[in-house]
Amino acid sequence: MVAPERVCHSGEVVGNDDGIDFALAAYREGDQWTVHDLAHDHLVDVETIADALGRLPGDGGAVAMVAVDEDFFVIVRVIGETTRVLLSDITAADDWDLAESALEFLGLPELELEDDVDQVPAGDLDLLGDLGFHEMDMGLLLDDVDLYPDEILSDVARRIGFGEQFDDAVGLSPA
């Protein structure tokens, strides 16, 4: 059974069969960024996302941004043989396979979370540092619990050079 469509906070109607709000891949050749949707079958886990990214061209590898259920996001970056991962909220691993696969990829133990656990990111906060978005910048965004994943990722995309393409792809109106 497929879950019904829903309206996200931006007003866009989205399907919700697996909780994926959007999944985009981005890569840069020269000064030009290319952004496109990741196929649903590439969203099984972090390894599958990384495999899909590894097939894309790009001077600095490729980046995937996946937002789930307006709750958390995963950024995966592949440069050559290196895969770097950031999970925005470890508590998501209790409910979502993609978040659990991110923790597994990072080599973190299975979590037994209690209700009072705060949202805490896991992984490489500096995975976009060479593109101008450093660990401190990411940490500041992740500390703002009032922001939705699409808002955070839109800001990240804007700061590294493909914000307009990102916003168009996910249906965000310009600020």
Coordinates of C-alpha atoms in Angstrom, one line a residue, residues 32-158:
Q32 CA 29.1 24.8 -14.0
W33 CA 27.0 22.8 -11.6
T34 CA 24.7 20.1 -12.7
V35 CA 21.8 19.0 -10.4
H36 CA 19.4 16.2 -11.0
D37 CA 17.1 13.8 -9.1
L38 CA 18.5 10.5 -7.9
A39 CA 16.6 7.5 -9.0
H40 CA 14.5 5.9 -6.3
D41 CA 16.4 2.6 -6.6
H42 CA 19.6 4.5 -5.7
L43 CA 18.2 5.4 -2.2
V44 CA 18.3 2.0 -0.6
D45 CA 21.3 2.9 1.6
V46 CA 24.5 5.0 1.8
E47 CA 26.5 2.4 -0.2
T48 CA 24.0 2.5 -3.1
I49 CA 23.9 6.3 -3.1
A50 CA 27.7 6.3 -3.2
D51 CA 27.8 3.8 -6.0
A52 CA 25.4 6.1 -8.0
L53 CA 27.5 9.2 -7.3
G54 CA 30.7 7.4 -8.3
R55 CA 29.3 7.1 -11.9
L56 CA 28.9 10.8 -12.2
P57 CA 31.6 13.1 -13.7
G58 CA 32.8 16.1 -11.8
D59 CA 36.0 18.0 -10.9
G60 CA 35.4 17.6 -7.2
G61 CA 33.4 14.4 -7.2
A62 CA 29.6 14.4 -6.7
V63 CA 27.3 15.2 -3.8
A64 CA 23.9 13.7 -2.9
M65 CA 21.5 15.5 -0.7
V66 CA 18.6 13.4 0.6
A67 CA 15.8 14.8 2.8
V68 CA 13.5 12.4 4.6
D69 CA 10.0 13.1 6.1
E70 CA 10.9 16.8 6.8
D71 CA 12.8 15.2 9.7
F72 CA 16.5 14.7 8.8
F73 CA 18.9 14.6 5.9
V74 CA 21.9 12.7 4.6
I75 CA 24.7 14.2 2.5
V76 CA 26.9 11.8 0.7
R77 CA 30.0 12.9 -1.2
V78 CA 32.1 10.7 -3.4
I79 CA 35.5 11.9 -4.6
G80 CA 37.4 9.1 -6.4
E81 CA 37.5 6.2 -4.0
T82 CA 36.6 8.2 -1.0
T83 CA 33.0 8.5 0.4
R84 CA 32.2 11.0 3.1
V85 CA 28.8 11.0 4.9
L86 CA 26.9 13.4 7.1
L87 CA 23.7 12.4 8.9
S88 CA 21.9 15.4 10.4
D89 CA 20.2 13.6 13.3
I90 CA 21.3 10.3 14.8
T91 CA 17.9 9.8 16.4
A92 CA 16.4 9.2 12.9
A93 CA 18.2 5.8 12.9
D94 CA 15.5 4.5 15.2
D95 CA 12.8 4.9 12.5
W96 CA 14.5 5.2 9.1
D97 CA 16.6 2.6 7.3
L98 CA 18.6 5.3 5.4
A99 CA 19.7 6.9 8.7
E100 CA 20.6 3.5 10.1
S101 CA 22.7 2.8 7.0
A102 CA 24.5 6.1 7.5
L103 CA 25.4 5.1 11.1
E104 CA 26.6 1.7 9.9
F105 CA 28.7 3.3 7.1
L106 CA 30.3 5.6 9.7
G107 CA 31.0 2.6 11.9
L108 CA 28.9 3.9 14.8
P109 CA 27.3 1.4 17.1
E110 CA 23.6 0.7 17.0
L111 CA 21.9 3.3 19.3
E112 CA 19.5 2.7 22.0
L113 CA 17.9 6.1 22.3
E114 CA 15.7 7.4 25.0
D115 CA 13.0 10.0 24.5
D116 CA 15.0 12.9 25.8
V117 CA 17.9 12.6 23.4
D118 CA 18.7 15.7 21.5
Q119 CA 19.2 15.8 17.7
V120 CA 22.9 15.3 17.2
P121 CA 24.6 15.0 13.8
A122 CA 27.0 12.2 12.9
G123 CA 29.7 12.0 10.3
D124 CA 31.9 14.5 8.5
L125 CA 30.7 18.1 9.2
D126 CA 33.5 19.3 6.9
L127 CA 32.7 17.1 3.8
L128 CA 32.0 20.3 1.8
G129 CA 34.9 22.3 3.3
D130 CA 36.9 22.4 0.0
L131 CA 33.9 23.9 -1.7
G132 CA 33.7 26.7 0.8
F133 CA 31.2 25.4 3.3
H134 CA 33.2 24.5 6.4
E135 CA 32.6 22.5 9.5
M136 CA 31.7 25.5 11.6
D137 CA 29.1 26.7 9.0
M138 CA 27.5 23.3 8.9
G139 CA 27.5 23.1 12.7
L140 CA 25.7 26.4 13.0
L141 CA 23.0 25.4 10.6
L142 CA 22.5 22.0 12.3
D143 CA 22.2 23.8 15.7
D144 CA 19.1 25.6 14.4
V145 CA 16.4 23.1 15.3
D146 CA 13.7 25.4 13.8
L147 CA 15.0 24.8 10.2
Y148 CA 13.6 22.1 8.1
P149 CA 16.0 19.8 6.1
D150 CA 15.1 21.5 2.8
E151 CA 15.9 24.9 4.2
I152 CA 19.3 23.8 5.6
L153 CA 20.2 22.0 2.3
S154 CA 19.0 25.0 0.3
D155 CA 21.4 27.2 2.3
V156 CA 24.2 24.7 1.8
A157 CA 23.6 24.5 -1.9
R158 CA 23.5 28.3 -2.3

